[in-house]
Coordinates of N, CA, C and O in Angstrom, one line a residue:
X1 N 8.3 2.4 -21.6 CA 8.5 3.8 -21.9 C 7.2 4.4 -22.5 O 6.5 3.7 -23.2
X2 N 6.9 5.5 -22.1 CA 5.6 6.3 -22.4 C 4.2 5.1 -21.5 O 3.3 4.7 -22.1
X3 N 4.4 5.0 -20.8 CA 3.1 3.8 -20.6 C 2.2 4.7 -19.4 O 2.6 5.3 -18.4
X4 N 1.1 4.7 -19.9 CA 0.4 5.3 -18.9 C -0.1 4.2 -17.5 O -0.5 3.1 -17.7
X5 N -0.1 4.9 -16.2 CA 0.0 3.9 -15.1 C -1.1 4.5 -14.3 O -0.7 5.7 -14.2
X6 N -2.2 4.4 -13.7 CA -3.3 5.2 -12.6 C -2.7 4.7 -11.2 O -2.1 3.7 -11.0
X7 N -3.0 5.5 -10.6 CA -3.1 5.4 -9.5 C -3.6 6.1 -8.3 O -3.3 7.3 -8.3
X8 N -4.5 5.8 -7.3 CA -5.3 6.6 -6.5 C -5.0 8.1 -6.3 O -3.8 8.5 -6.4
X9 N -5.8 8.8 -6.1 CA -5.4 10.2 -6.1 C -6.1 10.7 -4.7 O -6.6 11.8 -4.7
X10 N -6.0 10.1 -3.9 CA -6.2 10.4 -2.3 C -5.1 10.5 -1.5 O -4.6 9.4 -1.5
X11 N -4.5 11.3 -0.9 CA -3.0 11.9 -0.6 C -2.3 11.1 -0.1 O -1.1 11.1 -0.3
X12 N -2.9 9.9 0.9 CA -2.0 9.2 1.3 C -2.2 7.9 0.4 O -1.0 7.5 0.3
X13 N -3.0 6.9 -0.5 CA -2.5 6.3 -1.3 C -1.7 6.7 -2.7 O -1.1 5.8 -3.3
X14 N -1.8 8.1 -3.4 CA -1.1 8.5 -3.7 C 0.1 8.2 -3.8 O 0.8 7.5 -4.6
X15 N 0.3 9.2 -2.2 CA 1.8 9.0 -1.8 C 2.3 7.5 -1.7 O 3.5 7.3 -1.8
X16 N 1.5 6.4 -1.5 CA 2.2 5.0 -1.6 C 2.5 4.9 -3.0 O 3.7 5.1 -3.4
X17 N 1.6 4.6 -3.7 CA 1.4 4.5 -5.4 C 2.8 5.4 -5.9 O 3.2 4.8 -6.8
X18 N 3.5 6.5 -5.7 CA 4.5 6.9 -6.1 C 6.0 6.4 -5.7 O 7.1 6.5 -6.3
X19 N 5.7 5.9 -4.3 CA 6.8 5.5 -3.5 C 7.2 4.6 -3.6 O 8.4 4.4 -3.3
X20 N 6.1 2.8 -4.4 CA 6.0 1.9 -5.4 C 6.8 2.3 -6.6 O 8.0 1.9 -6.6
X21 N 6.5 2.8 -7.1 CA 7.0 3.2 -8.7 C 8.6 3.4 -8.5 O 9.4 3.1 -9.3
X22 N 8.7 4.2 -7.2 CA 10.2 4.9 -7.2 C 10.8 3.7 -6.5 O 12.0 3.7 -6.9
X23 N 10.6 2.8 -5.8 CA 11.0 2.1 -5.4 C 11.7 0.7 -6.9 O 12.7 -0.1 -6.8
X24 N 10.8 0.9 -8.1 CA 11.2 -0.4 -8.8 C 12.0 0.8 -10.1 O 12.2 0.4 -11.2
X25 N 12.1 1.7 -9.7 CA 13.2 2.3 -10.5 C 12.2 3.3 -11.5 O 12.9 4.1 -12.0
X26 N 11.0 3.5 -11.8 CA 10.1 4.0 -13.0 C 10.4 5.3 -12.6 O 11.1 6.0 -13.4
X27 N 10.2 5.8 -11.7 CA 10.4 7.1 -11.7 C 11.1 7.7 -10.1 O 11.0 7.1 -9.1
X28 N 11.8 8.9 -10.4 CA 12.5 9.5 -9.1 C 11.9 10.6 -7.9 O 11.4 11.6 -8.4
X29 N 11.8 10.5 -6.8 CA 11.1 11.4 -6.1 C 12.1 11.7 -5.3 O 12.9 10.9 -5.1
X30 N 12.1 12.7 -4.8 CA 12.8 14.0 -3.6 C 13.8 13.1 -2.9 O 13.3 12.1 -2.4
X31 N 15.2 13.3 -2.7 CA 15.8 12.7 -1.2 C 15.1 12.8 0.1 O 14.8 13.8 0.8
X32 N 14.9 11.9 0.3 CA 14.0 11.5 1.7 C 12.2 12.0 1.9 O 11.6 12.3 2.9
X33 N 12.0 12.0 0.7 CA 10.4 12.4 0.7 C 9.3 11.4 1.2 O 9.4 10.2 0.8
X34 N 8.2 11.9 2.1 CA 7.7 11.5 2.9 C 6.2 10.6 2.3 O 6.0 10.2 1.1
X35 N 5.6 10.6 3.1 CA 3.9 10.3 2.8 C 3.3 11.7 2.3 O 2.5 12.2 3.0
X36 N 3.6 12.1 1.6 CA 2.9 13.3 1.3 C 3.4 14.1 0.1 O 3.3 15.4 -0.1
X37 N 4.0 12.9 -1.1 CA 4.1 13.2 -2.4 C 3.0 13.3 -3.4 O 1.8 12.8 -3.2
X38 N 3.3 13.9 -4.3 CA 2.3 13.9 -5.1 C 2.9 13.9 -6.8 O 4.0 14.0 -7.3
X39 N 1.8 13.7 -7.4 CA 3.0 13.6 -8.8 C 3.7 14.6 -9.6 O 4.3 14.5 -10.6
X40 N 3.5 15.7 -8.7 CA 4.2 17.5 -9.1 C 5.2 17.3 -8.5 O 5.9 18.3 -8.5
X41 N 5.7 16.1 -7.7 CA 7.0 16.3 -6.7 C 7.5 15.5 -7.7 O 8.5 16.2 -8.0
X42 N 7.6 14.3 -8.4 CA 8.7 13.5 -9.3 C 9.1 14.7 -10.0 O 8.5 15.6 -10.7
X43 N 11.2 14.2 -9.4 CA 12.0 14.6 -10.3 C 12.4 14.4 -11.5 O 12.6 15.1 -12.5
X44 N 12.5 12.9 -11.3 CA 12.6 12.3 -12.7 C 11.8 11.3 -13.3 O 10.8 10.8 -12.7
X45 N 12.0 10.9 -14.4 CA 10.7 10.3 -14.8 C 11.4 9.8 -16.8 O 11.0 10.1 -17.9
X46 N 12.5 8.8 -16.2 CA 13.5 8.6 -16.9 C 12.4 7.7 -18.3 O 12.8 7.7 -19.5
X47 N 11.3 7.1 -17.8 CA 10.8 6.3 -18.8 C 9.3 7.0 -19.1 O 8.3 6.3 -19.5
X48 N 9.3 8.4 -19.0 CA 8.3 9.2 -19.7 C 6.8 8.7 -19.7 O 6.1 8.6 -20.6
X49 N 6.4 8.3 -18.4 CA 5.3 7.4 -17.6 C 4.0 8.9 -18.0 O 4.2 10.1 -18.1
X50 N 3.0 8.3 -18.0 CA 2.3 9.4 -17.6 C 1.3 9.0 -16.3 O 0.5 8.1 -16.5
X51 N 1.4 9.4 -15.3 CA 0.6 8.9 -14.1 C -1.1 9.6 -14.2 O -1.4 10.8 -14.4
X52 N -1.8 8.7 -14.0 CA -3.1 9.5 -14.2 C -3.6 9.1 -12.8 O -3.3 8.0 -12.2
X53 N -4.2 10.0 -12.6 CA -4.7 10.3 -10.6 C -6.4 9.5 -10.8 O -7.1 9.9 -11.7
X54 N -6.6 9.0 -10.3 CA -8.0 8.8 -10.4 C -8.4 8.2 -8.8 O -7.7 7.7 -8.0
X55 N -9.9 8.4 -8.6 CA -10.7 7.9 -7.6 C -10.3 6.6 -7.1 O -10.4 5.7 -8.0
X56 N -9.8 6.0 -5.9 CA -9.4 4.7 -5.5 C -9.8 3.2 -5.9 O -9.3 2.1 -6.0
X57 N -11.3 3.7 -6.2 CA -12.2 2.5 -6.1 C -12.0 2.6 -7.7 O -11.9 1.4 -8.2
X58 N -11.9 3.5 -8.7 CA -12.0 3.0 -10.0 C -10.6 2.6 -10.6 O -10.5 2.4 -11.8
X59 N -9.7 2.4 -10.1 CA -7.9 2.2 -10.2 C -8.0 1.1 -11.1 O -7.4 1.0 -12.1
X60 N -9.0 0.0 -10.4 CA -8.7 -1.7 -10.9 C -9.5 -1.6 -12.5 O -9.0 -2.1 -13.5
X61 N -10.8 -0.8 -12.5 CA -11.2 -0.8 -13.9 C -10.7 0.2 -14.7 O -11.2 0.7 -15.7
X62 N -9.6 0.5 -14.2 CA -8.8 1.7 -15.4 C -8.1 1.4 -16.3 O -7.9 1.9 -17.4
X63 N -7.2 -0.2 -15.4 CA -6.6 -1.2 -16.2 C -7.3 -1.8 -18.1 O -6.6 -2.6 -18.9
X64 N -8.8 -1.2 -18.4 CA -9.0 -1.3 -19.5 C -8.5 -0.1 -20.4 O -8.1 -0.2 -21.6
X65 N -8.5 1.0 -19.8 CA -7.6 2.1 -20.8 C -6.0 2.6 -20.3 O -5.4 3.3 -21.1
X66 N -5.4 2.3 -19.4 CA -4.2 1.8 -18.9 C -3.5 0.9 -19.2 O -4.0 -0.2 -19.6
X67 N -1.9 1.0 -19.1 CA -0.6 0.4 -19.3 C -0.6 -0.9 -18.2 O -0.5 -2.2 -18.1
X68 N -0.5 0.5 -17.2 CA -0.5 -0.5 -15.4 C -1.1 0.5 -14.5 O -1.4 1.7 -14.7
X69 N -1.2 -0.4 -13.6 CA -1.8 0.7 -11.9 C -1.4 0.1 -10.8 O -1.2 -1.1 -10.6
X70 N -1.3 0.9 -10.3 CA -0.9 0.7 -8.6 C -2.3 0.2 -7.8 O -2.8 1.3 -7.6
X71 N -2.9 -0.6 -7.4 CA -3.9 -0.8 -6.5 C -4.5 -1.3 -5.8 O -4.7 -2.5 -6.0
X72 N -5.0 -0.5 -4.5 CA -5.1 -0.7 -3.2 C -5.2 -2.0 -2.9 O -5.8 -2.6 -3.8
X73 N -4.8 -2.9 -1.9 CA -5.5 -4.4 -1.7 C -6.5 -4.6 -1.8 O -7.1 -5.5 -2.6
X74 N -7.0 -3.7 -0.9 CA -9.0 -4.2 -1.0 C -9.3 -4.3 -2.2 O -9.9 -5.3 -2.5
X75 N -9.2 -3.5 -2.9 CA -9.7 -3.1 -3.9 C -9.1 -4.3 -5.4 O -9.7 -4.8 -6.4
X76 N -8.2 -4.3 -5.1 CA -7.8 -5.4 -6.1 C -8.4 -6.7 -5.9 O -8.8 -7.4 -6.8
X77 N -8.5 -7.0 -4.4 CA -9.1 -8.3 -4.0 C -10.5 -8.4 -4.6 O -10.7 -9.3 -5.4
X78 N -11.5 -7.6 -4.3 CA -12.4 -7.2 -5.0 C -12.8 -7.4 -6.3 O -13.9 -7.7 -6.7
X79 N -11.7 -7.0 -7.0 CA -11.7 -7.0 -8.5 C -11.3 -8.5 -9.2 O -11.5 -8.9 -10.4
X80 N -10.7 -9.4 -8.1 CA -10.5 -10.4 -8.6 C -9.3 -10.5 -9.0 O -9.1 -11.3 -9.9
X81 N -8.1 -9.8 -8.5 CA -7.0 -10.0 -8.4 C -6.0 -10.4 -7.3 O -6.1 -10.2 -6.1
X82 N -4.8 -11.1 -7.8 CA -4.3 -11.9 -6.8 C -3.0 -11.0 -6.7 O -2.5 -10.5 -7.7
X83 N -2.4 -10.7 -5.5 CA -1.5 -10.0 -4.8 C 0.0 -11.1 -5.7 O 0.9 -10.8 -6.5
X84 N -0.4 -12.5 -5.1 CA 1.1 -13.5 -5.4 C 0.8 -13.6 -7.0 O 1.8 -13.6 -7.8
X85 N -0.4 -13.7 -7.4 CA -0.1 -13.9 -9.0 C 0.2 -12.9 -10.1 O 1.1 -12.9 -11.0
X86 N -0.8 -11.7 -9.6 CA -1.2 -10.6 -10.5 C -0.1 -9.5 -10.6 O 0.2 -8.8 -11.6
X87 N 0.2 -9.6 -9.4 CA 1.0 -8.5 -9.1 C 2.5 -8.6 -9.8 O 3.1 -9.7 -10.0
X88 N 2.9 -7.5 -9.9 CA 4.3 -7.0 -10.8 C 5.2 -6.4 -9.8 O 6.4 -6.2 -10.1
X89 N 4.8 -5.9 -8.6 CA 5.4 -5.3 -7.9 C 4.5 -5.6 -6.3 O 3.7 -6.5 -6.5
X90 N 4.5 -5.3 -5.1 CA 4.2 -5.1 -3.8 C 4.6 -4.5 -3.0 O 5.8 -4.8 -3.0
X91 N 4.3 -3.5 -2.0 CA 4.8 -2.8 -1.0 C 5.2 -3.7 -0.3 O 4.6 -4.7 0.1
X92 N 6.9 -3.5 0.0 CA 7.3 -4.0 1.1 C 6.8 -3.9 2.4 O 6.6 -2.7 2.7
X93 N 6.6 -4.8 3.4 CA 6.2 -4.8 4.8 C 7.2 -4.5 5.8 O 7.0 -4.8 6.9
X94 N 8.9 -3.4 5.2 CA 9.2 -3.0 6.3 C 9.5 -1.4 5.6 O 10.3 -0.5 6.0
X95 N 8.6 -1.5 4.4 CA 8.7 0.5 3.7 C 8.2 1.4 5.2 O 7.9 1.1 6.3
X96 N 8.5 2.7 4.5 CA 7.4 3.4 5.6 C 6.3 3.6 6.0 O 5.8 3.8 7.1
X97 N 5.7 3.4 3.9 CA 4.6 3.7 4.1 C 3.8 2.4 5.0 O 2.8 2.7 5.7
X98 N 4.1 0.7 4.9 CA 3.5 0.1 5.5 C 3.9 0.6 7.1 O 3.0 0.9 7.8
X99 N 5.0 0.6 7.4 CA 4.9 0.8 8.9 C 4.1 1.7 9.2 O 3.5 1.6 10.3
X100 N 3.5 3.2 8.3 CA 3.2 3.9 8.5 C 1.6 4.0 9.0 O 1.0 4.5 10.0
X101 N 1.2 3.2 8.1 CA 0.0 2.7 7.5 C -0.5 1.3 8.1 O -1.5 0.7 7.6
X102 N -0.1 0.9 9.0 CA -0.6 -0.5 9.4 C -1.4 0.0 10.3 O -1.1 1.0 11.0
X103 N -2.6 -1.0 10.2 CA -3.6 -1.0 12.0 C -2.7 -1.4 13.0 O -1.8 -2.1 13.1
X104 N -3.4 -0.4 14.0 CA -3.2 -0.2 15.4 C -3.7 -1.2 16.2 O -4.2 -2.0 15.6
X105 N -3.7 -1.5 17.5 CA -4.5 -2.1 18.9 C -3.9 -0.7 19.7 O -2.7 -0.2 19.7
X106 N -5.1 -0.3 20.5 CA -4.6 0.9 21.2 C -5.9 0.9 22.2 O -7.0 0.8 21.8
X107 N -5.5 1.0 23.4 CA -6.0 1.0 24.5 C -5.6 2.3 24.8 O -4.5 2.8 24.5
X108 N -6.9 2.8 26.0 CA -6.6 4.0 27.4 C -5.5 3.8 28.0 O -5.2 2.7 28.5
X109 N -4.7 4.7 28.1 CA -3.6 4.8 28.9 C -3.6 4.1 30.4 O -4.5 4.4 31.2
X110 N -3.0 3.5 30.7 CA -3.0 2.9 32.2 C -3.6 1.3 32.0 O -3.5 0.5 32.9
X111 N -4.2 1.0 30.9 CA -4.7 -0.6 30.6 C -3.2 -1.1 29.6 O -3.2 -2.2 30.0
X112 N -2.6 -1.0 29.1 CA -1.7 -1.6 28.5 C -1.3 -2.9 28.7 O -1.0 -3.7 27.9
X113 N -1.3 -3.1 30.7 CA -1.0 -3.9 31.4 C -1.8 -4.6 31.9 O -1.6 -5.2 32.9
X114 N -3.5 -4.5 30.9 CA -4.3 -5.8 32.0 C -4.5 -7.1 31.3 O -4.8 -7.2 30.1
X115 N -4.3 -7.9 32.1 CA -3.9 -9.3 31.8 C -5.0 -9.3 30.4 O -4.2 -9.5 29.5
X116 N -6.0 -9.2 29.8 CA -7.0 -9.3 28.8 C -6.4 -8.6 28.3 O -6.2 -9.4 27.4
X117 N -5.7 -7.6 27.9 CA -5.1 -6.2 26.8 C -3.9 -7.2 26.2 O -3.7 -7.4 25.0
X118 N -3.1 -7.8 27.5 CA -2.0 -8.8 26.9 C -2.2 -9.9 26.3 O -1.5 -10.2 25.3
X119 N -3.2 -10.8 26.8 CA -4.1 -11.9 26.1 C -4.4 -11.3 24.9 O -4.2 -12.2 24.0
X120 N -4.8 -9.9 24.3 CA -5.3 -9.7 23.4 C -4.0 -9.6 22.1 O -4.0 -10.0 21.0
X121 N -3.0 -9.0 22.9 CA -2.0 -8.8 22.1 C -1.0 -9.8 21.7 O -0.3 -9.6 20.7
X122 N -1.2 -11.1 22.7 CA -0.4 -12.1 21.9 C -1.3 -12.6 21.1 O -0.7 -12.9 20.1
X123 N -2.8 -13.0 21.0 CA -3.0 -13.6 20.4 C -3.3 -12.8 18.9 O -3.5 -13.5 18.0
X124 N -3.2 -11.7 18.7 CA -3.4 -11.1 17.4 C -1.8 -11.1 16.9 O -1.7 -10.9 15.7
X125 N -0.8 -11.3 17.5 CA 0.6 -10.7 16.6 C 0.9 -12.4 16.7 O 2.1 -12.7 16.5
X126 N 0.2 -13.3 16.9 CA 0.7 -14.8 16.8 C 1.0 -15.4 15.6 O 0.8 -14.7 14.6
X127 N 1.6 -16.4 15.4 CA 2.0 -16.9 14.1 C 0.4 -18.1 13.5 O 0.2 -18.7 12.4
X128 N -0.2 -18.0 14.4 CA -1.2 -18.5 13.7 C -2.1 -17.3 12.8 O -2.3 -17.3 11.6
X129 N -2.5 -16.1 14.1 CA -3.0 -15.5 12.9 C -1.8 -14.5 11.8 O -2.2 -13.7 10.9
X130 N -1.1 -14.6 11.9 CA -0.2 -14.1 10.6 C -0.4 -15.4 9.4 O -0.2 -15.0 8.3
X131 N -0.6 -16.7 9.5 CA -0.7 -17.8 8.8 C -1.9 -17.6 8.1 O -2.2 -17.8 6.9
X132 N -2.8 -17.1 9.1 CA -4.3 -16.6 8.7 C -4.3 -15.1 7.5 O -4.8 -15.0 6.4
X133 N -3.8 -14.6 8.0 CA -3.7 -13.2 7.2 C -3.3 -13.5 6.0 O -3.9 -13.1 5.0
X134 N -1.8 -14.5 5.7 CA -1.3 -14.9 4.6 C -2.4 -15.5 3.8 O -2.9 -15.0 2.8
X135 N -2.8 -16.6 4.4 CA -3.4 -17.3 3.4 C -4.8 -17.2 3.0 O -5.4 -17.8 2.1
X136 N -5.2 -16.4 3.7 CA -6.8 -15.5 3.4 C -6.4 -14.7 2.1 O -6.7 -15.0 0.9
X137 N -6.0 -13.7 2.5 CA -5.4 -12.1 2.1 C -4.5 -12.3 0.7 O -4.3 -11.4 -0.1
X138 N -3.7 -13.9 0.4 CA -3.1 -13.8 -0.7 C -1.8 -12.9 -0.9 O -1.1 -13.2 -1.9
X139 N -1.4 -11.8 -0.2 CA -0.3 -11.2 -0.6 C -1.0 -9.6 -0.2 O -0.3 -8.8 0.3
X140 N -2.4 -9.3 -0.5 CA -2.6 -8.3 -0.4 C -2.8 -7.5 0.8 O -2.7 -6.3 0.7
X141 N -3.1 -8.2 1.8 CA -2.8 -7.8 3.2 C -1.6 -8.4 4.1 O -1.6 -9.6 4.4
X142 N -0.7 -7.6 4.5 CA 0.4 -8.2 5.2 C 0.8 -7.9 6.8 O 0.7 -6.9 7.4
X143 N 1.4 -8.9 7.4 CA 1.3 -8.9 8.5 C 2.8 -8.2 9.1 O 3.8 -8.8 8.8
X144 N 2.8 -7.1 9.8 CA 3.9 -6.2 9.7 C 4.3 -6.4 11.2 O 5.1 -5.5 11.5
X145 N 4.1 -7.3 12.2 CA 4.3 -8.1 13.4 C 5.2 -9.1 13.4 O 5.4 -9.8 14.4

């Protein structure tokens, strides 16, 4: 209660960083609100959080005048934090925002079907490299394939 929490203030991490919070109960946002919340949209806010918006990249050193933060993978990994250890919470890998938000493979229309486009496609959505992803990435990058 009362804990102050940062989280990026760029519209679409933002909007994850709120959709986090609402998701583990801290606070309430709109029936069926999208990628494109902001913290003027929480309805409720049952444990009197104060969310402070800040620059992406300074999220992980905010944690010295902050409660908690929401923050980015990269950016955590960077800072020396571990997704399986550190973390208190994680984006689920079937929310919206990750489906929303995952890299693409996208070819010219009409190649979809050349044998190298397909080669390319099994071997990226394989269980080796999702093995790779895991155990590189720690939790903070996930494989949504």
């Amino acid at each position: 209660d009362g804990a102050s929490i940062a989280v990026p203030n760029d519209t679409t991490n933002e909007a994850r960083a709120l959709q986090l919070l609402a998701a583990q109960g801290i606070i309430t946002l709109p029936e069926g609100s999208d990628q494109n919340v902001t913290k003027k949209d929480i309805v409720e806010n049952p444990h009197n959080v104060n969310i402070v918006e800040l620059e992406a990249a300074a999220v992980p050193r905010a944690l010295e005048d902050s409660d908690f933060a929401v923050i980015n993978g990269n950016y955590a990994a960077t800072a020396g934090f571990s997704a399986s250890k550190d973390a208190l919470a994680v984006e689920d890998a079937t929310s919206e925002a990750a489906q929303t938000y995952a890299n693409l493979l996208v070819v010219e229309e009409g190649n979809e079907n050349e044998p190298a486009i397909k080669a390319l496609v099994a071997a990226l959505t394989s269980q080796t490299v999702k093995d790779y992803i895991d155990s590189t990435y720690d939790g903070a990058v996930v494989a949504v394939f």
